[in-house]
Amino acid sequence: MERIVSAVGVVDKAMELVGLVEERPRSLADLVEATGYSKATTHRLAGSLQDHGLLRRDADGRYVLGFRLVGLGRRAEHYFPLANVAMPILRELVDKTGESAQLYVREGDSRVCVAAVESPHGLRTIVERGAVLSLTAGSGGTVLSQGSSEGWVESVAEREPGVASVSAPVLSRGAVIAAVSVSGPVERLGPSPGALFGGEVMRAASGIAAVVG
Amino acid sequence: MERIVSAVGVVDKAMELVGLVEERPRSLADLVEATGYSKATTHRLAGSLQDHGLLRRDADGRYVLGFRLVGLGRRAEHYFPLANVAMPILRELVDKTGESAQLYVREGDSRVCVAAVESPHGLRTIVERGAVLSLTAGSGGTVLSQGSSEGWVESVAEREPGVASVSAPVLSRGAVIAAVSVSGPVERLGPSPGALFGGEVMRAASGIAAVVG
DNA sequence: TTGACGTGTCTCATATAATGAGACAATAAT
DNA sequence: ATTATTGTCTCATTATATGAGACACGTCAA
C-alpha cells in the first residue's frame, strides 16, 4: 500500500481509501487509523466516494468496494483487452521457447486463462482460453497467489503429471495483475524450466506490463 | 451524465472525468470542452487519475479507462456477486409467474445473462448463465440500452419467434445496472406480458436494487 | 521556408475549498 | 448506570486546487 503522490492531493487520499477498502472491508475507524487522517476528513472523503459508487457500505456499516467499479471495470476491459495486448508477445515467446505460452489472471480463488498460444510441437501443453485452473498448483498459480513478487517461479509435474512450467508476474504499480506461463513436457523442459526459459518469460511479462503501463 | 455533487468537489470533478472517458476515449481538449474546466485543471486532474491507474492514454494520446479499474471491478464483484444476490429473488419471481426469469447486465454492445431460473413448465424459455444476447432485441435489451428508465418494457416475438418477455431495470443511483426479465411462450404470456407480470418484474428489480443500495 | 493553428505541458499568484478539532448522538460493552 | 466505541456534523483556519497565460511541439497550407 505505497501511497501514490500525484498533482492532486485529494485524489491521492481518495484512492488511498479505495486501496485500503480493496484489501478488505473497513470500518471508518479502521480507515482513520490506517490513513492517519482525521475522522472528519476520512468520513467526508469516504462519503463522497460512496456517493459516486466507488464505495458502498455493507450490512455491518463497513466500507466495501462499490458497484460502480464493476461497470467501470467491464468497460475498461472492453477498451483494453489484456488478451489482445498479450497475444503478439505470447506468440513471440512461443517462437523463442518452442513451448506453449499462456496468460492467466486471478479470478476469485482460481485463475483463468485469458490468452494462450500453442507450441508447434506434436507433444504440447494445451490450455484453452477461458479455462479455469487451480490457484494452488502450477507455477502460474503460485505467481498469482503471491501478492507481489519478482523473478520467475517454476513447477515440475505439480498441476499435471509430465508437465513442467515457468511463470513470471505481470506487474502494474507493484501489484501482480497477471501471470505469463510457458509450459510443456518435462522431457523437453528438464528439471529446471526456470533456468531454461525463466529469462524469456520474465521479458515477456515485463513487455506486457510496459504496454499496460 | 448528471453531475453528482458530494461533499468533496475534487472527487466530483475527478469522477466526472472518469464518467466522460467511460463513454468514449477523450482527448484533453475534448475533456476541457465537456467539463468547462480550465485546461490546466483538467490536465492536472486527468494526470492524477492516470497516476492512479484510473485513466490511461491510448496510442493517440486520448484518455481511456485505466487498467486499475479492471482489478478493482473484479474485486468489487467478488465482494458483491450480483448473481448470488439475485438468485433468491429470481426464484421467487419464477414461483409467482410460473415463467423463466433472468438477470442481464450490459457488456459492451451486447448483454450477458448473469443469473437465470427456469420455469417448471415443460415448454419454457431457456437462457444459459453466461449467454450473450443482443442488445437491440428483446425487452431486456431495450431496458439495458436505455440510459435510464422506469417501469417495465415488454416484447413479443422480437428476439425469438414464439417468445414474449417483460423486463424491468435494476436501478442504482439513477443508472441502469441490470435488467430483470421474465420470458415464456406467447401462448401463456399473451399479447401483453407487461400487463400480466410487469408489476412482479418491477418488484423483483427493485428488490435487487435495494440490496445493491 | 513562413505563418497560423491545434494540441499538450507547466508555472505562479490568488481565492476557493479541503482540513481537523471538537461537540454531539447513538449503540455496545462493563 | 457508566464508560467506551463508533459514526455524524459544524466551523474557523490554512493548505491547496484553481485558471490565466506562457511555452513547446507537431501539422497543415500557402
Coordinates of C-alpha atoms (C1' of nucleotides) in Angstrom, one line a residue:
Chain A
M1 CA 0.0 0.0 0.0
E2 CA 2.5 2.6 -1.1
R3 CA 0.9 5.9 -1.2
I4 CA 1.0 7.4 -4.7
V5 CA 1.7 11.1 -4.8
S6 CA 0.2 12.9 -7.8
A7 CA -0.5 16.5 -8.5
V8 CA -3.8 16.4 -6.8
G9 CA -3.7 15.5 -3.1
V10 CA -7.4 14.8 -2.7
V11 CA -7.3 12.3 -5.4
D12 CA -4.4 10.6 -3.7
K13 CA -6.2 10.5 -0.5
A14 CA -9.4 9.2 -2.1
M15 CA -7.5 6.4 -3.9
E16 CA -5.7 5.5 -0.8
L17 CA -9.1 4.9 0.8
V18 CA -10.2 2.8 -2.2
G19 CA -6.9 0.8 -2.0
L20 CA -7.4 0.1 1.7
V21 CA -11.0 -1.0 1.1
E22 CA -9.8 -3.1 -1.8
E23 CA -7.8 -5.2 0.7
R24 CA -10.7 -5.9 2.9
P25 CA -13.9 -4.3 4.2
R26 CA -13.0 -1.5 6.6
S27 CA -14.9 0.5 9.2
L28 CA -14.5 4.2 9.4
A29 CA -12.3 3.9 12.5
D30 CA -10.2 1.4 10.6
L31 CA -9.7 3.8 7.8
V32 CA -8.9 6.6 10.1
E33 CA -6.2 4.5 11.8
A34 CA -4.8 3.2 8.5
T35 CA -4.6 6.6 6.9
G36 CA -3.8 8.9 9.8
Y37 CA -6.4 11.4 8.5
S38 CA -8.8 13.0 10.9
K39 CA -12.2 11.3 11.5
A40 CA -13.9 14.2 9.8
T41 CA -11.8 14.1 6.6
T42 CA -12.0 10.3 6.3
H43 CA -15.7 10.4 6.8
R44 CA -16.3 13.1 4.3
L45 CA -14.0 11.5 1.7
A46 CA -15.4 8.1 2.1
G47 CA -18.9 9.6 1.9
S48 CA -18.0 11.3 -1.3
L49 CA -16.7 8.1 -2.8
Q50 CA -19.8 6.4 -1.7
D51 CA -21.9 9.0 -3.5
H52 CA -20.0 8.1 -6.6
G53 CA -20.5 4.4 -6.1
L54 CA -16.8 3.7 -5.7
L55 CA -17.5 2.5 -2.2
R56 CA -20.6 1.3 -0.5
R57 CA -21.4 0.1 3.0
D58 CA -22.2 -3.5 3.8
A59 CA -24.8 -4.6 6.4
D60 CA -22.3 -4.0 9.2
G61 CA -21.6 -0.5 8.1
R62 CA -18.2 -1.3 6.9
Y63 CA -17.0 0.2 3.6
V64 CA -16.6 -2.2 0.7
L65 CA -15.9 -1.6 -3.0
G66 CA -18.8 -0.1 -4.7
F67 CA -20.9 -1.3 -7.6
R68 CA -19.9 1.4 -10.0
L69 CA -16.5 -0.2 -10.1
V70 CA -17.9 -3.4 -11.6
G71 CA -19.3 -1.4 -14.6
L72 CA -16.2 0.7 -15.0
G73 CA -14.0 -2.5 -14.8
R74 CA -16.0 -4.2 -17.5
R75 CA -15.8 -1.1 -19.6
A76 CA -12.1 -0.7 -19.0
E77 CA -11.6 -4.3 -20.1
H78 CA -13.6 -3.6 -23.2
Y79 CA -11.3 -0.8 -24.1
F80 CA -8.2 -2.7 -23.1
P81 CA -8.5 -6.4 -23.7
L82 CA -5.5 -7.7 -21.9
A83 CA -5.6 -10.7 -24.1
N84 CA -5.2 -8.7 -27.3
V85 CA -2.2 -6.9 -26.0
A86 CA -0.6 -10.1 -24.8
M87 CA -1.1 -12.2 -27.9
P88 CA 1.8 -10.9 -30.0
I89 CA 4.1 -11.2 -27.0
L90 CA 3.0 -14.7 -26.3
R91 CA 3.5 -15.6 -29.9
E92 CA 7.0 -14.3 -29.7
L93 CA 7.5 -16.2 -26.5
V94 CA 6.4 -19.4 -28.3
D95 CA 8.7 -18.7 -31.2
K96 CA 11.7 -18.4 -28.8
T97 CA 10.9 -21.3 -26.5
G98 CA 9.1 -23.7 -28.7
E99 CA 6.7 -24.3 -25.9
S100 CA 3.1 -23.3 -25.3
A101 CA 2.6 -19.9 -23.5
Q102 CA -0.4 -18.7 -21.5
L103 CA -1.6 -15.6 -19.8
Y104 CA -3.5 -16.0 -16.6
V105 CA -5.4 -13.6 -14.4
R106 CA -6.8 -14.3 -11.0
E107 CA -10.5 -14.7 -10.6
G108 CA -11.6 -15.2 -7.0
D109 CA -9.9 -18.3 -5.7
S110 CA -8.9 -19.6 -9.1
R111 CA -7.1 -18.4 -12.2
V112 CA -8.4 -18.0 -15.7
C113 CA -6.5 -18.4 -18.9
V114 CA -7.2 -15.2 -20.9
A115 CA -4.8 -15.8 -23.7
A116 CA -2.9 -18.8 -25.0
V117 CA -0.6 -19.7 -27.9
E118 CA 0.3 -23.3 -28.6
S119 CA 3.6 -24.8 -29.2
P120 CA 4.2 -26.1 -32.7
H121 CA 5.4 -29.5 -31.3
G122 CA 3.3 -32.6 -31.6
L123 CA 3.5 -33.1 -27.9
R124 CA 2.5 -29.9 -26.3
T125 CA 0.6 -28.4 -23.4
I126 CA -2.9 -27.2 -24.3
V127 CA -4.8 -24.7 -22.1
E128 CA -8.0 -23.4 -23.6
R129 CA -8.7 -19.7 -23.5
G130 CA -11.2 -19.2 -20.7
A131 CA -10.1 -22.4 -18.9
V132 CA -10.3 -22.1 -15.1
L133 CA -7.3 -23.6 -13.3
S134 CA -6.3 -24.0 -9.7
L135 CA -4.6 -21.2 -7.9
T136 CA -2.8 -23.6 -5.6
A137 CA -1.0 -25.7 -8.2
G138 CA 1.3 -24.8 -11.0
S139 CA 3.8 -22.0 -11.3
G140 CA 1.2 -19.6 -12.7
G141 CA -1.0 -20.2 -9.7
T142 CA 1.9 -19.5 -7.4
V143 CA 2.7 -16.3 -9.1
L144 CA -0.9 -15.1 -8.9
S145 CA -1.5 -16.1 -5.3
Q146 CA 1.5 -14.2 -4.1
G147 CA 0.6 -10.6 -3.5
S148 CA 3.8 -9.2 -5.1
S149 CA 6.9 -10.9 -6.3
E150 CA 9.6 -10.6 -8.9
G151 CA 11.5 -13.1 -11.0
W152 CA 10.2 -16.4 -12.1
V153 CA 8.6 -19.4 -10.5
E154 CA 8.9 -22.9 -11.8
S155 CA 7.0 -26.1 -11.2
V156 CA 7.5 -29.6 -12.4
A157 CA 4.7 -32.1 -12.5
E158 CA 2.8 -30.2 -10.0
R159 CA -0.5 -29.4 -11.7
E160 CA -0.5 -32.3 -14.1
P161 CA 1.9 -35.3 -14.4
G162 CA 4.6 -34.8 -17.1
V163 CA 4.0 -31.1 -17.3
A164 CA 6.6 -28.5 -16.3
S165 CA 6.2 -24.7 -16.4
V166 CA 7.8 -21.4 -15.6
S167 CA 5.8 -18.3 -14.8
A168 CA 6.5 -14.7 -14.2
P169 CA 4.3 -11.9 -12.8
V170 CA 3.0 -9.0 -14.9
L171 CA 3.3 -6.1 -12.5
S172 CA 1.4 -2.9 -12.6
R173 CA 2.2 -0.4 -9.8
G174 CA 3.8 -3.2 -7.8
A175 CA 0.7 -5.4 -7.9
V176 CA 0.5 -8.7 -9.7
I177 CA -2.2 -8.3 -12.4
A178 CA -1.4 -11.4 -14.4
A179 CA 1.0 -14.3 -14.9
V180 CA 2.8 -15.3 -18.0
S181 CA 3.5 -19.0 -18.3
V182 CA 5.4 -21.3 -20.6
S183 CA 4.7 -24.9 -20.2
G184 CA 5.5 -28.2 -21.8
P185 CA 6.5 -31.8 -21.3
V186 CA 9.1 -32.5 -18.6
E187 CA 11.1 -34.3 -21.2
R188 CA 11.9 -31.1 -23.0
L189 CA 11.9 -28.6 -20.2
G190 CA 14.0 -30.7 -17.9
P191 CA 14.3 -30.5 -14.1
S192 CA 14.6 -26.7 -14.1
P193 CA 12.3 -25.0 -16.6
G194 CA 13.2 -21.7 -14.9
A195 CA 16.9 -22.0 -15.7
L196 CA 15.9 -22.7 -19.3
F197 CA 13.2 -20.1 -20.0
G198 CA 12.9 -18.0 -16.9
G199 CA 14.6 -15.1 -18.6
E200 CA 12.4 -15.2 -21.6
V201 CA 9.2 -15.5 -19.6
M202 CA 10.2 -12.5 -17.5
R203 CA 11.0 -10.5 -20.5
A204 CA 7.6 -11.3 -22.0
A205 CA 5.9 -10.4 -18.7
S206 CA 7.6 -7.1 -18.4
G207 CA 6.8 -6.5 -22.1
I208 CA 3.1 -6.8 -21.3
A209 CA 3.5 -4.7 -18.2
A210 CA 5.1 -2.0 -20.3
V211 CA 2.1 -1.8 -22.5
V212 CA -0.3 -1.9 -19.6
G213 CA 1.6 1.0 -18.0
Chain B
M1 CA -24.1 12.4 -17.4
E2 CA -25.7 14.1 -14.4
R3 CA -23.0 15.7 -12.3
I4 CA -23.0 14.2 -8.8
V5 CA -22.4 16.7 -6.1
S6 CA -20.8 15.3 -3.0
A7 CA -19.0 16.8 0.0
V8 CA -15.7 16.8 -1.8
G9 CA -15.6 18.9 -5.0
V10 CA -12.4 17.4 -6.4
V11 CA -13.7 13.9 -6.2
D12 CA -16.8 15.1 -8.1
K13 CA -14.7 16.6 -10.8
A14 CA -12.4 13.6 -11.0
M15 CA -15.4 11.2 -11.3
E16 CA -16.9 13.5 -13.9
L17 CA -13.8 12.9 -16.0
V18 CA -13.9 9.2 -15.4
G19 CA -17.5 9.2 -16.4
L20 CA -16.8 11.1 -19.6
V21 CA -14.0 8.8 -20.5
E22 CA -16.2 5.8 -19.8
E23 CA -18.5 7.0 -22.6
R24 CA -15.7 7.0 -25.1
P25 CA -12.0 7.8 -25.4
R26 CA -11.4 11.5 -25.0
S27 CA -8.6 13.9 -25.8
L28 CA -7.7 16.6 -23.3
A29 CA -9.3 19.3 -25.4
D30 CA -12.4 17.1 -25.5
L31 CA -12.5 16.9 -21.7
V32 CA -11.9 20.6 -21.4
E33 CA -14.9 21.3 -23.6
A34 CA -17.1 18.7 -21.9
T35 CA -16.4 19.8 -18.4
G36 CA -15.8 23.6 -18.8
Y37 CA -12.8 23.4 -16.5
S38 CA -9.6 25.1 -17.5
K39 CA -7.0 23.3 -19.5
A40 CA -4.7 23.4 -16.6
T41 CA -7.2 21.9 -14.1
T42 CA -8.3 19.2 -16.5
H43 CA -4.8 18.3 -17.4
R44 CA -3.7 18.1 -13.8
L45 CA -6.8 16.1 -12.7
A46 CA -6.5 13.7 -15.6
G47 CA -2.8 13.3 -14.9
S48 CA -3.5 12.5 -11.3
L49 CA -6.1 9.9 -12.3
Q50 CA -3.6 8.5 -14.7
D51 CA -1.0 8.2 -11.9
H52 CA -3.5 6.1 -10.0
G53 CA -4.4 3.9 -13.0
L54 CA -8.0 5.0 -13.3
L55 CA -7.2 6.5 -16.6
R56 CA -4.5 5.8 -19.2
R57 CA -3.7 7.1 -22.6
D58 CA -4.0 5.2 -25.7
A59 CA -1.7 5.3 -28.7
D60 CA -3.3 8.5 -29.9
G61 CA -2.8 10.2 -26.6
R62 CA -6.5 10.1 -25.8
Y63 CA -7.6 9.2 -22.3
V64 CA -9.3 5.8 -21.8
L65 CA -10.3 3.9 -18.7
G66 CA -7.2 2.6 -16.9
F67 CA -6.2 -0.9 -16.0
R68 CA -6.6 -0.5 -12.3
L69 CA -10.3 -0.4 -12.8
V70 CA -10.3 -3.9 -14.1
G71 CA -8.8 -5.2 -10.9
L72 CA -11.0 -3.1 -8.8
G73 CA -14.0 -4.2 -10.7
R74 CA -13.2 -7.9 -10.3
R75 CA -12.6 -7.3 -6.6
A76 CA -15.9 -5.4 -6.3
E77 CA -17.7 -8.2 -8.0
H78 CA -16.1 -10.7 -5.6
Y79 CA -17.4 -8.8 -2.6
F80 CA -20.7 -8.4 -4.2
P81 CA -21.7 -11.2 -6.6
L82 CA -24.8 -9.7 -8.3
A83 CA -25.8 -13.1 -9.4
N84 CA -25.9 -14.5 -5.9
V85 CA -28.0 -11.7 -4.6
A86 CA -30.4 -12.0 -7.5
M87 CA -30.9 -15.8 -7.3
P88 CA -33.4 -16.0 -4.5
I89 CA -35.3 -13.1 -5.9
L90 CA -35.4 -14.7 -9.3
R91 CA -36.6 -17.9 -7.8
E92 CA -39.4 -16.1 -6.1
L93 CA -40.3 -14.4 -9.4
V94 CA -40.5 -17.8 -11.1
D95 CA -42.7 -19.1 -8.3
K96 CA -45.1 -16.2 -8.8
T97 CA -45.2 -16.1 -12.5
G98 CA -44.6 -19.7 -13.5
E99 CA -42.2 -18.4 -16.2
S100 CA -38.4 -18.4 -16.6
A101 CA -36.6 -15.4 -15.1
Q102 CA -33.2 -14.0 -16.0
L103 CA -30.9 -11.2 -14.9
Y104 CA -28.9 -9.4 -17.6
V105 CA -26.1 -7.0 -17.5
R106 CA -24.7 -4.9 -20.3
E107 CA -21.4 -6.0 -21.7
G108 CA -20.2 -3.6 -24.4
D109 CA -22.7 -3.8 -27.2
S110 CA -24.4 -6.9 -26.0
R111 CA -25.9 -8.2 -22.8
V112 CA -24.9 -11.2 -20.7
C113 CA -27.1 -13.4 -18.7
V114 CA -25.6 -13.5 -15.2
A115 CA -28.3 -15.4 -13.5
A116 CA -31.3 -17.5 -14.6
V117 CA -34.0 -19.6 -13.1
E118 CA -36.1 -21.8 -15.3
S119 CA -39.8 -22.2 -15.3
P120 CA -41.2 -25.5 -14.1
H121 CA -43.4 -25.8 -17.3
G122 CA -42.5 -28.3 -20.0
L123 CA -42.5 -25.6 -22.5
R124 CA -40.2 -22.9 -21.2
T125 CA -37.6 -20.3 -22.2
I126 CA -34.1 -21.4 -21.5
V127 CA -31.3 -18.9 -21.3
E128 CA -28.0 -20.2 -20.0
R129 CA -26.0 -18.4 -17.5
G130 CA -23.2 -16.6 -19.3
A131 CA -25.2 -16.5 -22.6
V132 CA -24.6 -13.4 -24.7
L133 CA -27.7 -11.9 -26.3
S134 CA -28.4 -8.9 -28.5
L135 CA -28.8 -5.5 -27.0
T136 CA -31.1 -4.4 -29.8
A137 CA -33.8 -7.1 -29.5
G138 CA -35.9 -8.3 -26.6
S139 CA -37.3 -6.4 -23.7
G140 CA -34.2 -7.0 -21.7
G141 CA -32.0 -5.4 -24.4
T142 CA -34.3 -2.4 -24.6
V143 CA -34.0 -1.8 -20.8
L144 CA -30.2 -2.1 -20.8
S145 CA -29.7 0.1 -23.9
Q146 CA -31.8 2.9 -22.4
G147 CA -29.6 5.1 -20.2
S148 CA -32.3 5.4 -17.5
S149 CA -35.9 4.4 -17.3
E150 CA -38.5 3.2 -15.0
G151 CA -41.4 0.8 -15.3
W152 CA -41.4 -2.3 -17.4
V153 CA -40.7 -2.9 -21.1
E154 CA -42.4 -5.8 -23.0
S155 CA -41.6 -7.5 -26.2
V156 CA -43.5 -10.2 -28.1
A157 CA -41.7 -12.4 -30.6
E158 CA -39.0 -9.9 -31.0
R159 CA -35.8 -11.8 -30.2
E160 CA -37.1 -15.2 -31.0
P161 CA -40.4 -16.4 -32.5
G162 CA -43.0 -17.5 -30.1
V163 CA -41.2 -15.9 -27.1
A164 CA -42.6 -13.0 -25.2
S165 CA -41.0 -11.2 -22.3
V166 CA -41.2 -8.4 -19.8
S167 CA -38.2 -6.6 -18.3
A168 CA -37.6 -4.0 -15.7
P169 CA -34.4 -2.1 -14.9
V170 CA -32.4 -2.6 -11.7
L171 CA -31.5 1.0 -10.8
S172 CA -28.6 2.2 -8.7
R173 CA -28.2 5.9 -8.3
G174 CA -30.4 6.5 -11.2
A175 CA -28.3 4.3 -13.6
V176 CA -29.5 1.1 -15.0
I177 CA -27.1 -1.6 -13.8
A178 CA -29.0 -4.7 -14.8
A179 CA -32.3 -5.9 -16.2
V180 CA -34.7 -8.5 -14.7
S181 CA -36.7 -10.4 -17.3
V182 CA -39.5 -12.9 -17.3
S183 CA -40.0 -14.7 -20.5
G184 CA -42.0 -17.6 -21.8
P185 CA -44.2 -18.7 -24.7
V186 CA -46.6 -16.2 -26.3
E187 CA -49.3 -18.8 -25.7
R188 CA -49.1 -18.3 -22.0
L189 CA -48.0 -14.7 -21.8
G190 CA -50.5 -13.4 -24.3
P191 CA -50.3 -10.2 -26.2
S192 CA -49.3 -8.0 -23.3
P193 CA -46.8 -9.8 -21.0
G194 CA -46.3 -6.4 -19.2
A195 CA -49.9 -6.2 -18.1
L196 CA -49.6 -9.7 -16.8
F197 CA -46.3 -9.7 -14.9
G198 CA -45.0 -6.1 -15.2
G199 CA -45.7 -5.4 -11.6
E200 CA -44.0 -8.6 -10.4
V201 CA -40.9 -8.0 -12.5
M202 CA -40.6 -4.4 -11.2
R203 CA -40.9 -5.6 -7.7
A204 CA -38.1 -8.1 -8.2
A205 CA -36.0 -5.5 -9.9
S206 CA -36.4 -3.0 -7.1
G207 CA -35.8 -5.8 -4.6
I208 CA -32.4 -6.4 -6.2
A209 CA -31.7 -2.7 -6.3
A210 CA -32.5 -2.4 -2.6
V211 CA -29.8 -4.9 -1.8
V212 CA -27.3 -3.3 -4.1
G213 CA -28.0 0.0 -2.5
Chain C
dT1 C1' 10.5 28.4 -45.8
dT2 C1' 6.8 31.0 -43.1
dG3 C1' 2.7 31.5 -40.5
dA4 C1' -1.3 30.0 -38.3
dC5 C1' -3.4 26.6 -35.8
dG6 C1' -4.3 22.8 -32.7
dT7 C1' -2.5 20.2 -29.1
dG8 C1' -0.5 19.2 -24.7
dT9 C1' 2.5 20.8 -20.7
dC10 C1' 3.9 23.8 -16.9
dT11 C1' 4.3 28.0 -13.6
dC12 C1' 2.6 31.0 -10.3
dA13 C1' -0.4 34.4 -7.6
dT14 C1' -5.0 34.2 -5.8
dA15 C1' -9.1 32.6 -3.7
dT16 C1' -11.6 28.7 -3.1
dA17 C1' -12.3 24.6 -0.8
dA18 C1' -10.4 20.8 2.0
dT19 C1' -9.0 20.3 6.6
dG20 C1' -9.0 18.9 11.8
dA21 C1' -10.6 20.0 16.5
dG22 C1' -14.1 19.0 18.8
dA23 C1' -19.2 18.8 20.0
dC24 C1' -23.0 15.7 19.7
dA25 C1' -25.6 11.4 19.2
dA26 C1' -26.3 6.6 19.3
dT27 C1' -25.1 1.9 20.3
dA28 C1' -22.3 -1.5 22.5
dA29 C1' -19.8 -3.2 26.5
dT30 C1' -18.8 -3.5 31.5
Chain D
dA1 C1' -25.5 3.3 35.4
dT2 C1' -21.1 4.2 33.5
dT3 C1' -17.8 4.1 30.1
dA4 C1' -16.1 3.1 25.6
dT5 C1' -16.6 3.0 20.8
dT6 C1' -18.5 4.4 16.6
dG7 C1' -20.4 7.4 13.3
dT8 C1' -22.0 12.3 12.1
dC9 C1' -21.7 17.2 11.6
dT10 C1' -20.2 22.3 12.2
dC11 C1' -17.0 25.9 11.7
dA12 C1' -12.7 28.9 11.7
dT13 C1' -8.2 28.4 9.6
dT14 C1' -4.9 27.3 6.4
dA15 C1' -3.5 24.5 2.9
dT16 C1' -4.3 23.5 -1.8
dA17 C1' -6.8 23.4 -6.1
dT18 C1' -7.5 26.8 -9.4
dG19 C1' -7.2 29.4 -14.2
dA20 C1' -4.7 32.8 -16.9
dG21 C1' -1.4 32.6 -19.7
dA22 C1' 3.4 31.4 -21.4
dC23 C1' 5.8 27.8 -23.8
dA24 C1' 6.9 23.8 -26.7
dC25 C1' 5.8 20.7 -30.3
dG26 C1' 3.7 18.9 -34.4
dT27 C1' 0.7 19.6 -38.5
dC28 C1' -1.1 21.7 -42.4
dA29 C1' -1.3 25.2 -46.1
dA30 C1' 0.5 28.6 -48.8

